Coordinates of N, CA and C in Angstrom, one line a residue:
X28 N -32.3 -5.0 22.3 CA -31.6 -4.5 20.7 C -30.5 -3.7 20.8
X29 N -30.4 -2.7 21.7 CA -29.2 -2.1 22.0 C -28.3 -2.7 22.0
X30 N -28.2 -3.9 23.2 CA -27.0 -4.6 23.5 C -26.7 -5.6 22.0
X31 N -27.4 -5.9 21.2 CA -27.1 -6.6 20.2 C -26.5 -5.6 19.3
X32 N -26.7 -4.3 19.1 CA -26.3 -3.5 18.2 C -24.8 -3.2 18.5
X33 N -24.8 -2.9 19.8 CA -23.5 -2.8 20.5 C -22.4 -4.0 20.3
X34 N -23.2 -5.0 20.6 CA -22.2 -6.3 20.4 C -21.9 -6.4 19.0
X35 N -22.8 -6.4 17.8 CA -22.4 -6.3 16.6 C -21.3 -5.1 16.1
X36 N -21.4 -4.3 16.7 CA -20.7 -3.3 16.4 C -19.2 -3.3 17.0
X37 N -19.2 -3.8 18.1 CA -18.1 -4.1 18.5 C -17.2 -5.1 17.8
X38 N -18.1 -6.3 17.6 CA -17.3 -7.6 16.8 C -16.7 -6.8 15.6
X39 N -17.5 -5.9 14.9 CA -17.1 -5.3 13.5 C -15.8 -4.6 13.9
X40 N -15.8 -3.6 15.0 CA -14.5 -3.1 15.2 C -13.4 -4.0 15.2
X41 N -13.6 -5.3 16.1 CA -12.5 -6.2 16.4 C -12.1 -7.0 15.4
X42 N -13.0 -7.2 14.2 CA -12.6 -8.1 13.1 C -11.9 -7.0 12.2
X43 N -12.1 -5.5 12.3 CA -11.7 -4.8 11.4 C -10.2 -4.6 11.9
X44 N -9.6 -4.5 13.2 CA -8.5 -4.4 13.7 C -7.7 -5.5 13.4
X45 N -8.5 -6.9 13.7 CA -7.7 -8.0 13.3 C -7.4 -8.3 11.8
X46 N -8.3 -7.9 11.2 CA -8.0 -8.0 9.3 C -6.9 -6.9 9.1
X47 N -7.0 -5.9 9.4 CA -5.7 -4.8 9.2 C -4.6 -5.4 9.7
X48 N -4.4 -5.9 11.2 CA -3.1 -6.5 11.5 C -2.8 -7.5 10.6
X49 N -3.5 -8.4 10.2 CA -3.1 -9.5 9.0 C -2.5 -9.0 7.7
X50 N -3.3 -7.8 7.1 CA -3.4 -7.3 6.0 C -1.7 -6.7 5.9
X51 N -1.5 -6.3 7.2 CA -0.3 -5.2 7.3 C 1.2 -6.3 7.3
X52 N 0.6 -7.5 8.0 CA 1.9 -8.5 8.4 C 2.3 -9.4 7.2
X53 N 1.2 -9.7 6.2 CA 1.3 -10.4 5.3 C 2.2 -9.7 4.0
X54 N 1.9 -8.4 4.0 CA 2.6 -7.4 3.0 C 3.9 -6.8 3.7
X55 N 4.3 -7.2 5.1 CA 5.7 -6.4 5.6 C 6.5 -7.4 5.2
X56 N 7.0 -7.3 3.8 CA 8.3 -7.8 3.4 C 9.5 -8.0 4.2
X57 N 9.7 -6.4 4.8 CA 11.0 -6.3 5.4 C 11.0 -7.4 6.6
X58 N 10.1 -8.0 7.0 CA 10.1 -9.0 8.4 C 10.6 -10.1 7.4
X59 N 10.2 -10.6 6.2 CA 10.6 -11.6 5.7 C 12.3 -11.5 5.2
X60 N 12.5 -10.4 4.7 CA 14.1 -10.1 4.4 C 15.0 -10.2 5.5
X61 N 14.4 -9.6 6.7 CA 15.1 -9.8 8.1 C 15.5 -11.4 8.3
X62 N 14.6 -12.3 8.3 CA 14.6 -13.6 8.2 C 15.4 -14.4 7.5
X63 N 15.2 -14.0 6.2 CA 16.3 -14.6 5.2 C 17.7 -14.6 5.7
X64 N 18.2 -13.3 6.1 CA 19.4 -12.9 6.5 C 19.6 -13.7 7.9
X65 N 18.8 -13.5 8.8 CA 19.0 -14.0 10.1 C 18.9 -15.3 10.4
X66 N 18.4 -16.3 9.6 CA 18.4 -17.6 9.6 C 19.2 -18.4 8.5
X67 N 20.2 -17.3 7.9 CA 21.2 -17.7 6.9 C 20.5 -18.8 5.9
X68 N 19.3 -18.3 5.4 CA 18.7 -19.1 4.4 C 19.7 -19.2 3.1
X69 N 19.9 -17.9 2.7 CA 20.8 -18.3 1.3 C 22.1 -19.3 1.3
X70 N 22.7 -19.4 2.6 CA 23.8 -20.3 2.7 C 23.1 -21.7 2.7
X71 N 22.1 -21.9 3.3 CA 21.6 -23.0 3.9 C 20.9 -23.8 2.2
X72 N 20.3 -22.9 1.5 CA 19.6 -23.7 0.2 C 20.3 -23.4 -1.0
X73 N 21.5 -22.4 -1.0 CA 22.4 -22.2 -2.2 C 21.9 -21.5 -3.0
X74 N 21.0 -20.5 -2.7 CA 20.4 -19.2 -3.5 C 20.5 -18.2 -2.8
X75 N 21.0 -17.2 -3.6 CA 21.3 -15.8 -3.3 C 19.7 -14.8 -2.6
X76 N 20.4 -14.2 -1.7 CA 19.4 -13.5 -1.0 C 18.2 -12.6 -2.2
X77 N 18.8 -12.1 -3.0 CA 18.3 -11.5 -3.9 C 17.1 -12.5 -4.7
X78 N 17.6 -13.4 -5.1 CA 16.9 -14.4 -5.9 C 15.6 -14.9 -5.1
X79 N 15.7 -14.9 -3.8 CA 14.8 -15.6 -2.7 C 13.9 -14.5 -2.6
X80 N 14.2 -13.0 -2.5 CA 13.3 -12.2 -2.3 C 12.6 -12.0 -3.6
X81 N 13.1 -12.2 -4.8 CA 12.3 -12.0 -6.0 C 11.2 -13.1 -6.0
X82 N 11.7 -14.5 -5.7 CA 10.7 -15.5 -5.4 C 9.5 -15.1 -4.6
X83 N 9.9 -14.7 -3.5 CA 9.1 -14.0 -2.5 C 8.0 -13.4 -2.8
X84 N 8.3 -12.1 -3.5 CA 7.8 -11.1 -4.0 C 6.5 -11.9 -5.1
X85 N 7.1 -12.4 -6.2 CA 6.3 -13.2 -6.9 C 4.9 -14.1 -6.2
X86 N 5.6 -14.8 -5.2 CA 4.4 -15.4 -4.4 C 3.2 -14.4 -3.4
X87 N 3.8 -13.5 -3.1 CA 2.8 -12.4 -2.7 C 2.2 -11.9 -3.6
X88 N 2.5 -11.7 -4.5 CA 1.7 -11.0 -5.7 C 0.6 -11.8 -6.1
X89 N 1.0 -13.3 -6.1 CA 0.1 -14.1 -6.4 C -1.1 -14.3 -5.6
X90 N -0.7 -14.3 -4.2 CA -1.8 -14.6 -3.2 C -2.4 -13.0 -3.2
X91 N -2.1 -11.9 -3.3 CA -2.5 -10.8 -3.4 C -3.9 -10.3 -4.2
X92 N -3.4 -10.5 -5.4 CA -4.0 -10.0 -6.6 C -4.8 -11.3 -7.4
X93 N -6.3 -11.0 -7.3 CA -7.2 -12.2 -7.7 C -6.9 -12.3 -9.3
X94 N -6.7 -11.3 -10.3 CA -6.3 -11.3 -11.4 C -5.1 -12.3 -11.7
X95 N -3.9 -12.5 -10.7 CA -2.8 -13.5 -11.2 C -3.6 -14.7 -10.9
X96 N -3.9 -15.8 -11.7 CA -4.4 -17.0 -11.7 C -3.4 -18.0 -11.6
X97 N -2.1 -17.8 -12.0 CA -1.2 -18.8 -11.9 C 0.3 -18.5 -11.1
X98 N 0.6 -19.5 -10.3 CA 1.9 -19.2 -9.5 C 2.9 -20.0 -10.1
X99 N 3.9 -19.0 -10.4 CA 5.2 -19.6 -11.3 C 6.2 -18.9 -10.7
X100 N 6.9 -19.4 -9.5 CA 8.3 -19.0 -9.3 C 9.2 -19.6 -10.1
X101 N 10.2 -18.8 -10.6 CA 11.2 -19.3 -11.7 C 12.1 -20.2 -10.7
X102 N 12.6 -19.8 -9.7 CA 13.6 -20.9 -8.9 C 13.2 -21.5 -7.9
X103 N 11.9 -22.0 -7.8 CA 11.1 -23.0 -6.8 C 10.1 -23.5 -7.7
X104 N 10.3 -24.9 -7.8 CA 9.3 -25.7 -8.7 C 8.0 -25.7 -7.5
X105 N 6.8 -25.9 -8.1 CA 6.0 -26.3 -6.7 C 5.1 -27.7 -7.5
X106 N 5.1 -28.5 -6.7 CA 4.0 -29.8 -7.1 C 2.6 -29.2 -6.9
X107 N 1.7 -30.3 -7.5 CA 0.2 -30.0 -7.5 C -0.4 -29.7 -6.1
X108 N 0.1 -30.2 -5.4 CA -0.4 -30.3 -3.8 C 0.3 -28.9 -3.3
X109 N 1.3 -28.4 -3.7 CA 2.0 -27.1 -3.1 C 1.1 -26.0 -3.8
X110 N 0.9 -26.1 -5.2 CA -0.1 -25.2 -5.9 C -1.3 -25.0 -5.4
X111 N -2.0 -26.2 -4.9 CA -3.3 -26.2 -4.3 C -3.6 -25.7 -3.0
X112 N -2.3 -26.0 -2.2 CA -2.3 -25.3 -1.0 C -2.3 -23.9 -0.9
X113 N -1.4 -23.1 -1.8 CA -1.1 -21.7 -2.1 C -2.5 -21.1 -2.5
X114 N -3.2 -21.7 -3.5 CA -4.4 -21.3 -3.9 C -5.4 -21.2 -2.8
X115 N -5.5 -21.9 -1.8 CA -6.4 -21.9 -0.6 C -5.7 -20.9 0.1
X116 N -4.4 -20.7 0.3 CA -4.0 -19.7 1.0 C -4.6 -18.3 0.5
X117 N -4.3 -18.1 -0.8 CA -4.9 -17.1 -1.8 C -6.3 -16.6 -1.5
X118 N -7.3 -17.8 -1.2 CA -8.7 -17.4 -1.1 C -8.8 -16.9 0.4
X119 N -7.9 -16.8 1.2 CA -8.0 -16.6 2.7 C -7.6 -15.3 2.6
X120 N -6.5 -14.8 2.1 CA -5.9 -13.7 1.7 C -7.1 -12.5 1.4
X121 N -7.8 -13.2 0.4 CA -8.6 -12.3 -0.5 C -9.9 -12.0 0.7
X122 N -10.1 -13.4 1.5 CA -11.3 -13.1 2.3 C -11.0 -12.2 3.6
X123 N -9.5 -11.9 3.7 CA -9.2 -11.1 4.8 C -9.4 -9.5 4.6
X124 N -9.3 -9.3 2.9 CA -9.1 -8.0 2.4 C -10.6 -7.6 2.4
X125 N -11.7 -8.7 2.0 CA -12.9 -8.4 1.9 C -13.7 -8.2 3.4
X126 N -13.3 -9.1 4.6 CA -13.5 -8.5 5.7 C -13.0 -7.3 6.3
X127 N -12.0 -6.9 5.8 CA -11.1 -5.5 6.1 C -12.1 -4.1 5.6
X128 N -12.3 -4.4 4.4 CA -13.4 -3.7 3.8 C -14.5 -3.3 4.4
X129 N -15.4 -4.5 4.5 CA -16.9 -4.4 5.1 C -16.6 -3.8 6.5
X130 N -16.1 -4.5 7.4 CA -15.8 -4.2 8.6 C -15.2 -2.7 9.0
X131 N -14.5 -2.3 7.9 CA -13.9 -1.0 7.8 C -15.0 0.0 7.8
X132 N -16.0 0.0 6.9 CA -17.1 0.8 6.8 C -18.0 0.7 8.1
X133 N -18.3 -0.3 8.4 CA -19.2 -0.7 9.7 C -18.5 0.1 10.6
X134 N -17.3 -0.5 11.2 CA -16.8 0.4 12.2 C -16.7 1.7 12.1
X135 N -16.4 2.5 11.0 CA -16.6 3.9 11.0 C -18.1 4.4 11.5
X136 N -18.7 3.8 10.8 CA -20.2 4.2 11.5 C -20.7 4.0 12.6
X137 N -20.4 3.0 13.2 CA -20.5 2.6 14.6 C -20.0 3.6 15.6
X138 N -18.6 3.8 15.1 CA -17.6 4.8 16.2 C -18.1 6.1 16.1
X139 N -18.6 6.4 14.7 CA -19.1 7.8 14.8 C -20.4 7.9 15.3
X140 N -21.3 7.1 15.2 CA -22.7 7.1 16.1 C -22.4 7.5 17.4
X141 N -21.6 6.5 18.0 CA -21.1 6.7 19.4 C -20.5 8.2 20.1
X142 N -19.7 8.3 19.1 CA -19.3 9.5 19.3 C -19.9 10.8 19.3
X143 N -21.0 10.6 18.0 CA -21.8 11.9 18.0 C -23.0 11.9 19.4
X144 N -23.3 10.7 20.0 CA -24.2 10.4 21.0 C -23.5 10.8 22.2
X145 N -22.1 10.9 22.1 CA -21.4 11.0 23.5 C -21.2 9.9 24.2
X146 N -21.4 8.7 23.5 CA -21.3 7.1 24.2 C -20.4 6.2 23.9
X147 N -19.2 7.0 23.6 CA -17.9 6.3 23.4 C -17.4 5.5 24.6
X148 N -18.0 6.0 26.1 CA -17.5 5.4 27.1 C -18.2 4.1 27.4
X149 N -19.1 3.8 26.6 CA -19.8 2.5 26.6 C -18.8 1.4 26.2
X150 N -17.7 1.9 25.5 CA -16.7 0.8 25.0 C -15.5 0.5 25.9
X151 N -15.4 1.1 27.1 CA -14.4 0.9 27.9 C -14.3 -0.4 28.5
X152 N -15.5 -0.6 28.8 CA -15.5 -2.3 29.6 C -15.2 -3.4 28.5
X153 N -15.9 -3.2 27.3 CA -15.8 -4.2 26.5 C -14.2 -4.2 25.9
X154 N -13.6 -3.2 25.8 CA -12.3 -3.1 25.1 C -11.4 -3.5 26.0
X155 N -11.5 -3.2 27.3 CA -10.8 -3.7 28.4 C -10.8 -5.1 28.6
X156 N -11.7 -5.9 28.2 CA -11.7 -7.2 28.2 C -11.2 -8.0 27.1
X157 N -11.4 -7.3 25.8 CA -10.8 -7.8 24.5 C -9.0 -7.7 24.6
X158 N -8.8 -6.6 25.2 CA -7.2 -6.3 25.3 C -6.4 -7.5 25.7
X159 N -7.4 -8.5 26.7 CA -6.5 -9.8 27.0 C -6.3 -10.9 25.8
X160 N -7.2 -10.8 24.8 CA -7.1 -12.1 23.9 C -5.7 -11.9 23.5
X161 N -5.2 -10.9 22.7 CA -4.0 -11.1 22.2 C -2.7 -11.5 23.0
X162 N -3.0 -11.2 24.4 CA -2.1 -11.3 25.3 C -1.9 -12.7 25.5
X163 N -3.3 -13.4 25.6 CA -3.3 -14.7 25.7 C -2.6 -15.6 24.6
X164 N -3.4 -15.1 23.3 CA -2.6 -15.7 22.2 C -0.9 -15.6 22.2
X165 N -0.3 -14.7 22.2 CA 0.8 -14.4 22.4 C 1.8 -15.4 23.3
X166 N 1.3 -15.5 24.6 CA 1.4 -16.3 25.5 C 1.3 -17.8 24.9
X167 N 0.4 -18.3 24.2 CA 0.3 -19.5 23.6 C 1.3 -19.7 22.4
X168 N 1.7 -18.6 21.7 CA 2.7 -18.7 20.8 C 4.2 -19.0 21.7
X169 N 4.4 -18.4 22.7 CA 5.8 -18.6 23.2 C 5.9 -20.0 23.9
X170 N 5.0 -20.5 24.4 CA 4.7 -21.8 25.1 C 4.8 -22.9 24.3
X171 N 4.1 -22.8 23.0 CA 3.8 -24.1 22.2 C 3.5 -23.8 20.8
X172 N 4.4 -23.0 20.0 CA 4.1 -22.3 18.9 C 3.7 -23.7 17.9
X173 N 4.5 -24.7 18.0 CA 4.1 -25.8 17.3 C 3.0 -26.3 17.1
X174 N 2.0 -26.5 18.2 CA 0.9 -27.0 18.5 C -0.1 -25.8 17.9
X175 N 0.3 -24.7 18.0 CA -0.7 -23.6 17.7 C -0.6 -23.6 16.0
X176 N 0.4 -23.9 15.5 CA 0.7 -23.8 14.2 C -0.3 -25.0 13.5
X177 N -0.1 -26.3 14.1 CA -0.9 -27.3 13.7 C -2.4 -27.0 13.5
X178 N -2.7 -26.6 14.9 CA -4.2 -26.4 15.0 C -4.8 -25.3 14.1
X179 N -3.9 -24.2 13.6 CA -4.3 -23.2 12.9 C -4.4 -23.8 11.4
X180 N -3.7 -24.6 11.2 CA -4.1 -25.4 9.6 C -4.8 -26.4 9.7
X181 N -5.3 -27.0 10.8 CA -6.2 -27.9 11.2 C -7.7 -27.4 10.9
X182 N -7.8 -26.0 11.4 CA -8.7 -25.2 11.3 C -9.5 -24.6 10.0
X183 N -8.2 -24.2 9.5 CA -8.6 -23.5 8.3 C -8.4 -24.3 7.0
X184 N -7.7 -25.3 6.8 CA -7.5 -26.6 5.7 C -8.1 -27.5 6.3
X185 N -8.6 -28.1 5.4 CA -9.6 -29.5 5.6 C -8.7 -30.8 4.8
X186 N -7.4 -30.6 4.7 CA -6.4 -31.4 4.0 C -5.1 -31.5 4.5
X187 N -4.2 -32.1 4.1 CA -3.0 -32.2 4.5 C -1.8 -31.5 3.5
X188 N -2.6 -30.9 2.6 CA -1.6 -30.3 1.2 C -0.3 -29.1 2.1
X189 N -0.8 -28.7 3.1 CA 0.1 -27.9 3.8 C 1.4 -28.2 4.3
X190 N 1.4 -29.8 4.4 CA 2.5 -30.3 4.8 C 3.5 -30.7 3.4
X191 N 4.2 -29.8 3.2 CA 5.3 -29.5 2.1 C 6.5 -30.8 2.5
X192 N 6.7 -31.4 1.2 CA 7.9 -31.9 0.9 C 9.0 -31.2 0.3
X193 N 10.0 -30.9 1.1 CA 11.1 -30.1 0.3 C 11.9 -30.6 -1.0
X194 N 11.4 -32.0 -1.2 CA 11.9 -32.3 -2.5 C 11.0 -32.1 -3.7
X195 N 9.6 -31.9 -3.5 CA 8.9 -31.3 -4.5 C 8.5 -29.9 -4.3
X196 N 8.8 -29.2 -3.1 CA 8.2 -28.0 -2.9 C 9.4 -27.2 -2.2
X197 N 10.5 -27.3 -3.2 CA 11.4 -26.6 -2.4 C 11.6 -25.3 -1.6
X198 N 10.4 -24.5 -1.9 CA 10.1 -23.1 -1.3 C 10.0 -23.1 0.2
X199 N 9.5 -24.6 0.6 CA 9.2 -24.6 2.3 C 10.8 -24.4 2.8
X200 N 12.1 -24.5 2.1 CA 13.1 -24.2 2.8 C 13.4 -22.9 3.1
X201 N 12.8 -22.3 2.2 CA 13.0 -20.7 2.3 C 12.0 -20.2 3.0
X202 N 10.9 -20.7 3.7 CA 9.7 -20.4 4.8 C 9.9 -21.1 5.8
X203 N 11.0 -21.0 6.6 CA 11.0 -21.5 7.9 C 9.9 -21.3 9.0
X204 N 9.5 -22.4 9.8 CA 8.5 -22.3 10.7 C 8.4 -21.0 11.6
X205 N 9.8 -21.0 12.0 CA 10.0 -19.6 12.8 C 9.6 -18.4 12.0
X206 N 9.6 -18.2 10.9 CA 9.2 -16.9 10.0 C 7.8 -16.8 10.3
X207 N 6.9 -18.0 10.1 CA 5.5 -17.8 10.4 C 5.1 -17.5 12.3
X208 N 6.2 -18.0 12.8 CA 6.0 -17.6 14.4 C 6.0 -16.0 14.7
X209 N 7.0 -15.6 14.0 CA 7.2 -14.1 13.6 C 5.8 -13.2 13.3
X210 N 5.6 -13.7 12.0 CA 4.1 -13.5 11.7 C 3.1 -13.0 12.5
X211 N 2.9 -14.4 13.5 CA 2.0 -14.4 14.3 C 2.0 -13.5 15.3
X212 N 3.1 -13.3 15.8 CA 3.7 -12.4 17.0 C 3.2 -10.9 16.4
X213 N 3.9 -10.4 15.0 CA 3.2 -9.2 14.8 C 1.7 -9.0 14.6
X214 N 1.3 -9.9 14.0 CA -0.3 -10.0 13.9 C -1.2 -9.4 15.4
X215 N -0.7 -10.3 16.3 CA -1.4 -10.1 17.5 C -0.7 -8.9 18.2
X216 N 0.4 -8.5 18.2 CA 1.2 -7.3 18.7 C 0.2 -6.1 18.1
X217 N 0.0 -6.0 16.8 CA -0.9 -5.0 16.1 C -2.1 -5.0 16.5
X218 N -2.8 -6.2 16.8 CA -4.1 -6.1 17.4 C -4.3 -5.7 18.8
X219 N -3.2 -6.0 19.4 CA -3.2 -5.4 20.8 C -3.0 -3.7 20.8
X220 N -2.2 -3.4 19.9 CA -2.1 -2.0 20.0 C -3.3 -1.2 19.4
X221 N -3.9 -1.9 18.6 CA -5.2 -1.4 17.9 C -6.1 -1.3 19.0
X222 N -6.3 -2.4 19.8 CA -7.4 -2.4 21.0 C -7.2 -1.8 22.0
X223 N -6.0 -1.5 22.1 CA -5.5 -0.6 23.4 C -5.8 0.6 23.0
X224 N -5.5 1.2 21.8 CA -5.7 2.5 21.2 C -7.3 2.9 21.2
X225 N -7.9 1.9 21.0 CA -9.6 1.9 20.9 C -10.1 2.1 22.3
X226 N -9.4 1.4 23.1 CA -9.7 1.6 24.7 C -9.5 3.0 25.2
X227 N -8.1 3.6 24.8 CA -8.0 4.9 25.1 C -8.8 5.9 24.5
X228 N -9.0 5.7 23.3 CA -10.1 6.6 22.8 C -11.4 6.8 23.3
X229 N -11.8 5.7 23.7 CA -13.2 5.6 23.9 C -13.3 6.0 25.5
X230 N -12.1 6.1 26.2 CA -12.0 6.8 27.5 C -12.1 8.5 27.3
X231 N -11.7 8.9 26.3 CA -11.6 10.0 26.1 C -13.1 10.8 25.9

């Protein structure tokens, strides 16, 4: 029973750090602003950086807030498939926030009990193993991100609505695949930092 509790508690902490890393990344707009300039997106699609960022803000607000039910980007029309895909992404965003809140409470009480009982040391070995997960994923990103990107979409979406056509969903020209690679890298980098911090904390 103790092993099960420890495993569930550790799983909650891992999911908390992961969902937090995702939440930080999807709301870290400076990353997108940097990529817009770095990849010369305004010059490529003929729309100013300010307009692109404003439309991106509208998109992120739609994905973040459940009370925004319709996506209307003034400078980027969307097809029915495109809107459907963004609706699915919105569901994943909200699911991430739900997991973040629930596992946040569970992690707080789990670590609090461990500290109170002087048993934080029990997390040293598990966290040492978990630290390798982001490293492996980062390695996969660098050797074959295209395949990882496809696998991710096949895993979380049971349709091909994510395969945008720039003629009907021009927003895809403002969202290069390399930007998503940078997002993946940031997520796993934050996850690695969180797991490493937990490992150091458990050793104290």
